[in-house]
XYZ file of C-alpha atoms in Angstrom:
668
model
C -151.917 82.009 -73.013
C -153.942 82.120 -76.228
C -153.663 79.049 -78.424
C -153.613 79.139 -82.178
C -154.457 76.207 -84.402
C -151.489 74.154 -85.518
C -150.157 74.451 -89.033
C -149.191 70.817 -89.183
C -151.386 67.749 -89.167
C -150.505 64.856 -86.879
C -150.372 61.768 -89.040
C -152.260 58.995 -87.338
C -152.961 56.475 -90.095
C -152.097 52.898 -89.252
C -152.754 50.625 -92.227
C -156.518 50.745 -92.769
C -157.137 52.102 -89.272
C -157.170 55.785 -90.184
C -158.074 57.948 -87.246
C -156.164 61.195 -87.806
C -157.333 64.716 -88.391
C -155.888 67.835 -89.938
C -154.750 71.166 -88.577
C -156.936 73.826 -87.070
C -158.319 72.662 -83.764
C -161.463 74.741 -83.673
C -161.480 76.224 -87.151
C -161.387 72.839 -88.858
C -165.042 71.883 -88.444
C -166.220 74.517 -90.902
C -164.015 73.241 -93.699
C -164.838 69.614 -93.015
C -168.543 70.344 -92.825
C -168.537 72.043 -96.208
C -167.046 68.945 -97.773
C -169.700 66.647 -96.365
C -173.270 66.119 -97.356
C -175.944 67.910 -95.355
C -178.189 64.823 -95.662
C -178.563 62.722 -92.496
C -175.807 60.143 -92.119
C -176.861 56.490 -92.174
C -177.878 55.061 -88.819
C -174.761 52.911 -88.897
C -172.705 56.093 -88.447
C -174.313 56.619 -85.019
C -174.532 52.969 -84.023
C -170.856 52.261 -84.645
C -168.647 52.430 -81.586
C -166.487 55.588 -81.553
C -163.464 55.503 -83.861
C -161.252 56.174 -80.821
C -161.977 54.404 -77.535
C -158.868 55.409 -75.586
C -155.962 57.780 -76.221
C -153.036 58.348 -73.836
C -149.841 60.389 -73.857
C -146.607 58.745 -72.696
C -144.857 60.246 -69.647
C -142.550 62.340 -71.864
C -145.351 63.222 -74.273
C -143.243 62.052 -77.213
C -145.414 58.980 -77.807
C -149.139 58.500 -77.974
C -151.067 55.234 -77.639
C -154.658 54.700 -78.679
C -157.306 52.071 -79.227
C -158.882 52.500 -82.654
C -162.061 50.882 -83.918
C -163.027 50.083 -87.501
C -166.120 47.898 -87.705
C -165.571 45.078 -85.215
C -161.795 45.418 -85.288
C -160.083 46.973 -82.286
C -156.382 47.698 -82.505
C -153.714 49.249 -80.365
C -151.465 51.734 -82.147
C -148.473 53.687 -80.851
C -147.023 56.684 -82.729
C -144.080 59.012 -82.147
C -145.518 62.502 -82.032
C -142.548 64.464 -83.380
C -141.978 62.337 -86.494
C -145.277 60.546 -87.079
C -143.380 57.218 -86.966
C -145.643 54.255 -86.253
C -143.934 52.195 -83.569
C -146.555 49.491 -83.113
C -149.939 48.422 -84.437
C -151.806 45.188 -83.772
C -155.321 43.839 -83.359
C -156.302 43.159 -79.763
C -158.769 40.429 -80.743
C -162.516 40.012 -80.381
C -162.601 41.532 -76.916
C -163.804 44.718 -75.269
C -161.128 47.220 -74.241
C -161.708 48.720 -70.788
C -158.483 50.631 -70.050
C -155.248 51.863 -71.641
C -152.321 53.285 -69.622
C -148.590 53.806 -69.964
C -146.118 51.965 -67.721
C -143.097 54.189 -68.132
C -142.028 55.272 -71.601
C -141.663 51.836 -73.220
C -144.635 49.775 -72.064
C -148.420 50.061 -72.321
C -151.069 48.299 -70.244
C -154.215 47.184 -72.088
C -157.157 45.919 -70.022
C -159.850 43.933 -71.830
C -162.951 42.036 -70.778
C -164.930 39.040 -71.919
C -168.174 37.442 -70.757
C -167.184 34.095 -69.308
C -167.900 31.639 -66.560
C -165.450 29.390 -64.716
C -167.380 26.179 -64.160
C -164.659 24.379 -62.200
C -164.679 27.193 -59.635
C -168.430 27.760 -59.606
C -168.073 31.246 -61.115
C -171.239 32.081 -63.129
C -171.056 33.874 -66.466
C -169.839 37.357 -65.692
C -167.617 40.099 -67.067
C -164.022 38.980 -66.466
C -161.101 41.381 -66.903
C -157.681 40.589 -68.343
C -154.461 42.565 -68.652
C -151.741 42.596 -71.285
C -148.485 44.552 -71.233
C -147.086 45.753 -74.544
C -143.277 45.982 -74.643
C -142.489 48.480 -77.402
C -138.810 47.530 -77.637
C -139.508 43.823 -78.100
C -142.809 44.371 -79.957
C -144.326 41.786 -77.650
C -147.487 41.411 -75.551
C -147.422 39.471 -72.275
C -150.397 38.349 -70.192
C -150.697 39.865 -66.723
C -150.542 37.179 -63.982
C -149.429 34.614 -66.560
C -147.888 31.499 -64.967
C -148.381 32.843 -61.457
C -148.659 29.695 -59.300
C -152.295 28.849 -58.407
C -153.482 32.348 -59.416
C -156.018 32.973 -62.186
C -154.821 35.277 -64.965
C -157.886 37.457 -64.247
C -157.753 40.952 -62.772
C -159.618 41.449 -59.508
C -160.331 45.164 -59.385
C -158.339 47.903 -61.055
C -154.600 47.969 -61.743
C -152.140 50.417 -60.149
C -149.016 51.799 -61.850
C -146.173 53.363 -59.888
C -142.626 54.591 -60.446
C -140.657 52.839 -57.702
C -137.005 52.865 -56.680
C -136.629 49.710 -58.776
C -138.284 51.226 -61.832
C -141.773 51.215 -63.290
C -144.135 48.769 -61.639
C -147.608 47.312 -62.165
C -149.703 46.048 -59.240
C -152.894 43.959 -59.525
C -154.940 41.684 -57.314
C -155.359 38.057 -58.329
C -157.458 35.151 -57.027
C -155.528 32.184 -55.666
C -157.625 29.084 -56.423
C -155.896 27.067 -53.678
C -156.019 29.459 -50.726
C -158.926 31.688 -51.875
C -156.714 34.678 -51.054
C -156.874 37.727 -53.367
C -153.423 39.135 -52.707
C -151.864 42.183 -54.300
C -149.211 41.126 -56.813
C -146.333 43.013 -58.370
C -146.058 42.003 -62.022
C -142.799 41.085 -63.735
C -143.152 43.312 -66.798
C -141.028 40.972 -68.912
C -143.012 37.789 -68.272
C -146.337 38.863 -66.763
C -145.768 36.661 -63.740
C -146.968 38.004 -60.394
C -145.300 38.055 -56.978
C -147.483 38.537 -53.881
C -146.533 41.739 -52.047
C -149.520 42.234 -49.729
C -151.920 39.681 -48.261
C -155.578 40.406 -48.980
C -158.801 38.413 -48.867
C -162.386 38.739 -50.092
C -163.239 41.184 -47.323
C -160.457 43.550 -48.455
C -162.616 46.124 -50.176
C -159.900 48.482 -51.488
C -156.360 49.719 -50.975
C -154.116 52.727 -51.664
C -150.478 52.604 -52.775
C -147.967 55.365 -52.156
C -145.650 56.658 -54.881
C -143.224 53.783 -54.356
C -145.843 51.044 -54.531
C -146.199 50.413 -50.786
C -149.675 49.784 -49.379
C -150.470 52.690 -47.053
C -154.179 52.002 -46.434
C -156.687 49.200 -46.771
C -160.466 49.092 -46.473
C -162.300 46.088 -45.086
C -165.992 45.414 -45.673
C -167.911 42.580 -44.021
C -171.030 42.244 -46.152
C -172.874 40.060 -43.651
C -172.785 42.779 -40.998
C -172.466 45.796 -43.311
C -169.439 47.040 -41.366
C -166.708 49.027 -43.202
C -163.357 49.782 -41.586
C -160.273 51.834 -42.439
C -156.999 50.070 -41.753
C -153.762 52.064 -41.521
C -150.149 50.928 -41.079
C -148.825 50.158 -37.629
C -145.551 51.827 -36.756
C -144.032 48.382 -36.529
C -145.681 45.917 -38.917
C -149.125 45.171 -40.279
C -152.273 47.285 -40.110
C -154.672 48.372 -37.422
C -158.304 49.481 -37.512
C -158.250 53.280 -37.423
C -161.958 53.949 -37.948
C -165.113 51.982 -38.723
C -168.761 52.569 -39.572
C -171.902 50.527 -40.203
C -172.704 50.917 -43.911
C -175.300 48.413 -45.159
C -175.578 50.087 -48.591
C -173.421 53.206 -48.977
C -169.853 52.422 -47.987
C -167.048 54.987 -47.704
C -164.694 55.048 -50.690
C -160.982 55.435 -51.340
C -159.880 57.900 -54.031
C -156.128 57.357 -54.142
C -153.344 59.465 -52.664
C -153.866 62.924 -51.225
C -151.843 66.063 -51.819
C -148.812 64.697 -49.967
C -147.113 61.273 -50.107
C -148.386 60.072 -46.717
C -152.023 61.012 -47.140
C -154.990 59.336 -48.798
C -158.410 60.603 -49.913
C -161.570 59.090 -48.430
C -165.193 59.908 -49.158
C -167.063 59.258 -45.918
C -169.983 60.388 -43.771
C -168.321 62.052 -40.767
C -170.845 64.481 -39.238
C -168.510 64.689 -36.250
C -165.887 66.326 -38.493
C -167.782 68.144 -41.253
C -171.298 68.950 -42.351
C -172.753 67.245 -45.379
C -172.037 68.912 -48.729
C -175.383 69.937 -50.187
C -174.242 69.455 -53.802
C -173.214 65.823 -53.218
C -175.729 63.053 -53.861
C -174.402 61.068 -50.911
C -173.689 62.036 -47.335
C -169.985 61.548 -48.042
C -167.523 64.405 -47.615
C -164.050 64.220 -49.171
C -161.324 64.023 -46.549
C -157.552 63.829 -46.688
C -156.307 61.344 -44.070
C -152.743 61.244 -42.791
C -151.836 57.550 -42.621
C -149.198 58.097 -39.918
C -151.188 60.247 -37.501
C -154.743 59.233 -38.483
C -155.721 62.904 -38.739
C -158.691 63.734 -41.017
C -158.838 67.054 -42.919
C -161.644 68.156 -45.198
C -160.413 68.855 -48.736
C -160.876 72.497 -49.825
C -162.995 71.998 -52.936
C -165.560 74.720 -53.559
C -167.997 72.157 -54.968
C -168.113 68.424 -54.315
C -166.374 66.804 -57.322
C -167.659 63.754 -59.192
C -164.116 62.582 -59.889
C -160.607 63.462 -58.760
C -157.547 64.274 -60.846
C -154.123 62.976 -59.806
C -150.738 64.040 -61.154
C -149.637 61.646 -63.924
C -146.152 61.225 -62.417
C -146.421 61.599 -58.625
C -150.006 60.242 -58.387
C -150.716 63.006 -55.864
C -154.097 64.746 -55.857
C -154.118 67.953 -57.909
C -157.812 68.623 -58.602
C -161.313 67.414 -59.274
C -164.130 67.654 -61.785
C -167.873 68.071 -61.531
C -170.603 67.444 -64.094
C -172.735 70.551 -64.465
C -175.640 71.433 -66.719
C -173.441 72.653 -69.574
C -170.656 70.058 -69.217
C -167.751 69.011 -67.014
C -166.051 71.728 -64.969
C -162.657 71.375 -63.295
C -161.295 72.777 -60.037
C -157.549 72.380 -59.526
C -155.788 72.641 -56.183
C -152.287 72.628 -57.693
C -151.307 76.094 -59.040
C -149.627 75.114 -62.314
C -152.432 72.746 -63.291
C -154.984 75.424 -62.381
C -153.329 78.078 -64.545
C -152.974 75.772 -67.511
C -156.520 74.499 -67.357
C -157.892 78.053 -67.177
C -156.041 78.838 -70.404
C -157.595 75.752 -72.013
C -161.062 76.871 -70.947
C -160.430 80.288 -72.485
C -159.232 78.728 -75.740
C -162.177 76.311 -75.899
C -164.759 78.812 -74.694
C -168.313 77.412 -74.557
C -166.983 73.960 -75.520
C -166.716 72.493 -71.960
C -163.415 70.676 -72.680
C -162.712 67.411 -70.871
C -159.296 66.305 -69.729
C -158.237 63.025 -71.352
C -154.484 62.707 -70.764
C -151.519 64.738 -69.536
C -147.802 64.080 -69.870
C -145.645 64.131 -66.750
C -144.552 67.786 -66.864
C -148.066 68.963 -67.836
C -146.730 70.611 -71.003
C -149.003 68.570 -73.273
C -152.642 67.692 -72.732
C -155.247 65.828 -74.758
C -158.719 67.329 -74.423
C -162.076 66.185 -75.758
C -164.978 68.391 -76.860
C -168.438 67.420 -78.089
C -170.519 70.589 -77.797
C -172.193 71.183 -81.160
C -170.132 68.424 -82.755
C -169.821 64.642 -82.675
C -166.594 64.603 -80.661
C -163.052 65.918 -81.221
C -159.747 65.005 -79.596
C -157.286 67.904 -79.541
C -153.640 68.014 -78.475
C -152.725 71.223 -76.650
C -149.007 72.083 -76.620
C -148.309 74.773 -74.012
C -144.710 75.312 -75.124
C -145.704 75.966 -78.756
C -149.010 77.638 -77.897
C -150.947 75.535 -80.404
C -153.751 72.996 -80.448
C -153.730 70.269 -83.106
C -156.602 67.986 -84.037
C -155.884 64.358 -83.268
C -159.052 62.467 -84.122
C -162.847 62.482 -84.312
C -165.140 60.104 -82.464
C -167.660 59.892 -85.307
C -165.764 61.078 -88.409
C -168.726 60.716 -90.791
C -171.018 63.010 -88.768
C -170.423 66.690 -89.572
C -171.191 69.479 -87.069
C -174.166 70.727 -89.121
C -175.628 67.205 -88.850
C -175.656 67.417 -85.046
C -178.958 68.462 -83.501
C -179.029 71.279 -80.960
C -179.101 70.130 -77.319
C -181.002 72.419 -74.944
C -181.005 72.145 -71.148
C -184.568 72.281 -69.828
C -186.381 72.338 -66.484
C -190.011 71.560 -65.703
C -192.147 70.884 -62.657
C -193.285 67.395 -61.716
C -196.802 66.804 -60.440
C -195.663 67.349 -56.847
C -193.739 70.514 -57.768
C -190.232 69.002 -57.795
C -187.983 70.663 -60.392
C -186.916 68.101 -63.000
C -183.851 68.962 -65.105
C -183.040 67.379 -68.433
C -182.073 67.888 -72.064
C -184.061 68.283 -75.263
C -182.308 67.313 -78.492
C -183.833 68.797 -81.635
C -183.623 67.497 -85.203
C -180.624 69.040 -87.022
C -181.492 72.407 -88.511
C -184.528 72.985 -86.264
C -184.236 76.143 -84.179
C -187.899 76.970 -83.519
C -189.562 73.625 -82.725
C -193.317 73.251 -83.002
C -195.523 70.161 -82.990
C -192.614 67.722 -83.296
C -192.917 63.961 -82.730
C -191.167 63.007 -79.495
C -189.089 60.146 -78.179
C -188.606 59.991 -74.416
C -185.147 58.439 -73.940
C -184.824 57.310 -70.309
C -181.383 56.724 -68.816
C -180.259 53.642 -66.878
C -179.201 53.336 -63.275
C -181.490 54.634 -61.918
C -178.709 56.378 -59.937
C -177.137 57.879 -63.050
C -177.714 60.942 -65.217
C -177.859 62.257 -68.751
C -175.303 64.979 -69.447
C -174.633 67.720 -71.968
C -172.774 66.926 -75.173
C -173.074 64.473 -78.044
C -175.237 61.439 -77.209
C -175.070 58.971 -80.112
C -178.482 57.441 -79.367
C -180.318 60.745 -78.927
C -178.623 62.236 -81.998
C -179.507 59.206 -84.131
C -183.194 59.587 -83.229
C -183.076 63.350 -83.780
C -181.519 62.823 -87.214
C -184.700 60.968 -88.200
C -186.925 63.914 -87.311
C -187.753 63.273 -83.655
C -187.319 65.595 -80.718
C -185.674 63.620 -77.892
C -186.357 64.206 -74.193
C -183.725 62.999 -71.723
C -185.104 63.765 -68.273
C -183.020 63.421 -65.133
C -185.924 62.136 -63.076
C -185.781 62.051 -59.271
C -183.276 59.448 -58.113
C -180.740 60.624 -60.716
C -177.251 61.607 -59.655
C -175.665 65.017 -60.151
C -178.273 67.153 -58.374
C -177.524 66.642 -54.700
C -178.492 64.186 -52.006
C -182.086 65.373 -51.562
C -182.812 64.856 -55.269
C -181.279 61.381 -55.238
C -183.141 60.333 -52.108
C -186.402 61.646 -53.563
C -186.200 58.570 -55.801
C -185.992 56.044 -52.959
C -189.060 53.829 -53.130
C -190.281 55.624 -56.263
C -189.297 52.994 -58.849
C -192.319 52.772 -61.148
C -194.026 55.521 -59.190
C -192.875 59.172 -59.247
C -189.695 58.260 -61.107
C -192.003 57.138 -63.891
C -194.426 60.051 -63.841
C -191.479 62.463 -63.878
C -191.007 61.307 -67.484
C -194.605 61.754 -68.580
C -194.733 65.105 -66.778
C -191.985 66.153 -69.184
C -194.142 65.092 -72.126
C -197.023 67.179 -70.840
C -194.773 70.193 -70.298
C -193.333 69.996 -73.830
C -196.863 69.690 -75.218
C -197.992 72.698 -73.211
C -195.108 74.700 -74.672
C -196.205 73.691 -78.180
C -192.845 72.051 -78.862
C -194.186 68.529 -79.422
C -197.366 66.839 -80.603
C -198.705 64.878 -77.592
C -200.387 62.411 -79.935
C -197.000 61.352 -81.377
C -194.864 60.212 -78.441
C -192.940 56.969 -77.840
C -190.626 55.930 -75.003
C -187.247 54.219 -75.331
C -184.546 53.254 -72.838
C -181.936 50.754 -71.708
C -181.440 48.997 -68.356
C -183.559 51.002 -65.875
C -184.608 53.029 -68.925
C -185.786 49.765 -70.473
C -187.964 49.198 -67.418
C -189.276 52.754 -67.797
C -190.220 52.009 -71.421
C -192.194 48.924 -70.379
C -193.745 50.744 -67.408
C -194.731 53.601 -69.697
C -197.023 51.234 -71.578
C -198.365 49.346 -68.534
C -198.285 51.747 -65.567
C -198.589 55.153 -67.226
C -200.958 54.506 -70.125
C -202.405 56.866 -72.728
C -199.108 58.777 -73.028
C -197.060 56.669 -75.459
C -197.838 55.222 -78.880
C -195.072 52.621 -78.565
C -192.081 51.611 -76.477
C -188.629 50.109 -76.961
C -186.937 48.392 -74.037
C -183.252 47.492 -74.296
C -181.992 45.150 -71.552
C -184.813 46.231 -69.267
C -186.137 44.784 -66.001
C -189.681 43.483 -66.382
C -190.197 41.465 -63.182
C -188.753 43.264 -60.156
C -189.121 40.421 -57.666
C -187.571 37.914 -60.044
C -184.691 40.321 -60.711
C -183.819 40.838 -57.038
C -184.105 37.101 -56.352
C -181.684 36.453 -59.235
C -179.205 38.918 -57.719
C -179.434 37.090 -54.396
C -178.739 33.736 -56.083
C -175.780 35.184 -57.988
C -174.160 36.326 -54.748
C -175.400 33.416 -52.607
C -176.730 35.911 -50.089
C -180.318 36.934 -49.399
C -179.213 40.189 -47.777
C -176.268 41.293 -49.905
C -175.313 44.912 -50.461
C -176.707 44.648 -54.008
C -180.079 43.354 -52.776
C -180.241 46.159 -50.220
C -179.551 48.683 -53.011
C -182.383 47.374 -55.212
C -184.850 47.252 -52.325
C -184.045 50.884 -51.461
C -185.147 52.170 -54.883
C -187.939 49.658 -55.423
C -189.417 50.229 -51.984
C -189.379 46.536 -51.068
C -189.547 45.559 -47.413
C -187.590 42.322 -47.858
C -186.378 39.787 -50.383
C -189.211 38.245 -52.431
C -191.617 41.026 -51.464
C -194.737 40.349 -53.536
C -195.652 44.023 -53.399
C -193.146 44.463 -56.254
C -195.474 42.574 -58.609
C -197.745 45.626 -58.760
C -194.804 47.572 -60.282
C -193.654 44.809 -62.634
C -194.631 45.182 -66.317
C -194.493 41.398 -66.757
C -197.343 41.112 -64.245
C -199.287 43.928 -65.932
C -199.146 42.780 -69.548
C -202.913 42.954 -69.940
C -202.726 46.705 -69.296
C -200.267 47.349 -72.148
C -201.980 49.725 -74.558
C -199.296 50.099 -77.262
C -196.810 47.957 -79.211
C -193.521 47.064 -77.491
C -190.133 46.125 -78.933
C -187.793 44.202 -76.625
C -184.060 44.027 -77.393
C -181.609 42.167 -75.177
C -178.019 40.924 -75.364
C -177.528 37.211 -74.813
C -174.329 37.865 -72.836
C -175.909 40.363 -70.445
C -174.614 39.622 -66.931
C -176.242 42.666 -65.290
C -179.883 42.155 -66.303
C -180.376 38.569 -67.532
C -182.063 38.091 -70.901
C -184.733 36.133 -69.048
C -186.248 39.491 -68.080
C -187.118 40.312 -71.700
C -188.199 36.759 -72.491
C -190.602 36.769 -69.540
C -192.113 40.063 -70.713
C -192.484 38.851 -74.289
C -194.266 35.715 -73.155
C -196.596 37.656 -70.855
C -197.611 40.001 -73.678
C -198.197 37.124 -76.087
C -200.432 35.411 -73.568
C -202.347 38.687 -73.212
C -202.596 38.945 -77.010
C -200.656 42.224 -77.052
C -198.305 43.307 -79.860
C -194.669 42.563 -79.022
C -191.373 41.857 -80.767
C -188.300 40.316 -79.139
C -184.838 40.632 -80.691
C -181.935 38.828 -79.042
C -178.449 40.189 -79.742
C -175.865 37.465 -80.204
C -172.697 37.981 -78.140
C -173.795 41.358 -76.740
C -173.418 42.461 -73.118
C -175.360 44.970 -71.012
C -173.477 47.988 -72.369
C -173.854 47.467 -76.132
C -170.098 47.120 -76.458
C -170.022 45.431 -79.882
C -170.365 47.525 -83.029
C -172.438 45.080 -85.068
C -175.093 44.491 -82.391
C -175.142 48.125 -81.307
C -175.925 49.087 -84.892
C -178.523 46.328 -85.057
C -180.210 47.699 -81.937
C -180.332 51.196 -83.401
C -181.631 50.129 -86.817
C -184.353 47.964 -85.252
C -185.338 50.731 -82.829
C -185.752 53.316 -85.612
C -187.621 50.831 -87.813
C -190.071 50.188 -84.974
C -190.491 53.880 -84.139
C -191.090 54.879 -87.747
C -193.676 52.122 -88.137
C -195.601 53.054 -84.995
C -194.907 56.783 -84.737
C -193.940 58.161 -88.167
C -191.828 61.321 -87.801
C -193.511 63.020 -90.778
């Protein structure tokens, strides 16, 4: 099927929250670009959170729900597709939206989070999740787990939606403050009240529901011993241990239902059943397990997927997706889905479309593209053979204002091939002698990917080339590449970045005398380490929510979990190369202990509500540099978390970062 652009715009305006586009799915950008100024947009255009955070089709496809953002205001809006009628619109409050899903045709689940502590229960400040169900007929929102006896109205883990014999159902786990149980509850969609349907405790790591909402598998993890076990239903009642493995750090994982109603998908290391997949960054292989017989079967994916795709109605497995150098690629096991997605790839050739939402009969699909543009949502209608524009992520950034993103590869000092991306200033096609910003990703077990990156594009718009290197220890390049980062925190993971600088200089693309380093989380550590451990490369550094004292950080994690040998502590020690908790060898890799070696100015930015890396880490670094009489600035973001979720503070971070870069490494 060949799609043509729709002749009709889909009206999406809701009061002042205008988020709609016009017709012409892939022809529209030229007309829009001509109407916009070729001058760089203000930094606020990049720093603002995307205009659309979530967008979901209803089961029939007749309705569409979305979370829109204007400034600091987030709102949920529901529109009838055929008529453009606005069925509901309301602010969701000063919270962060984390999920949006339909429960049948008349209700919508909205999951939000806030940074809170529960003093009476000894729960430290952390990111707590809450659910609300919107009833479209009554125009009413109800709180999930509201008035459930002795149970906190806080979600423990993700929510599950099923179509049962008794109608649409929502299942969540909730903490009982009296018994300390974390049972699975079925939610009364009219009141939000929960009813316990499966007993679970703190060692219940995960579960899988069948299509009717029955628990067909549970995982148990005992952190003290590091033992993970698969529990399957007995023929009579209850569950039995079907398989177990010692997993001190990397536990097996559930991925929902399999291709048939009585199977589940597990990612696990089973060398007795299948060899390791070389393109996976873990030893896990994806298996389909029959819950009645206990039989394990390897799933027939050609390449190990990063995520799985389940049918929107049956919840059965139909495919998977894998992040590749030029974008996300899909592999479907279900024939109809495979045919339809191939037609989408043909229509959006060289755009690497991403699946956002499907209706139940797969006749409508929302896709997202951000290759050579700032992000477009398109609605593909297979029956009509058209694709209509729904919305833009960054509506004030035209395609010609987006810098070219080139995949690159270079050799590290030890010969390891390092992949990454180079973003050029808009309009530059033959780069020479450019100023450079090294933008290091977090994790470290994460990766930079192709497409529009708001932070990299903002820096490029100011005249900088931007290097995003997937240093060793990054995900997406197989197990050997990931494990090459074990014990290399501050060592080869760091020099992989500066090796990229030297390669770009050798190619004549950048001026090696005009380079700064920026990053958040682990990338924030890399920025500080660039000035203290890898000197003479960078003229300045900007660390956002970075780790400055490794030993202090791991000790804090242990206190948070009240365990000196938790799974989290074991994870940190693996990458940092520590032999044990409080290993003083980590001080030699900690920028806060090396402040005297800092040879360039440093800007520290940190959210006060960060529950992943405490703000203490930036305060300790600032104080160490001041004592060493080194130039440093510290900016604390009020009400901001680890992920820069708030528009106002995200923009503040970006404006302050560019101000600092331009002062210490002028782009022209």
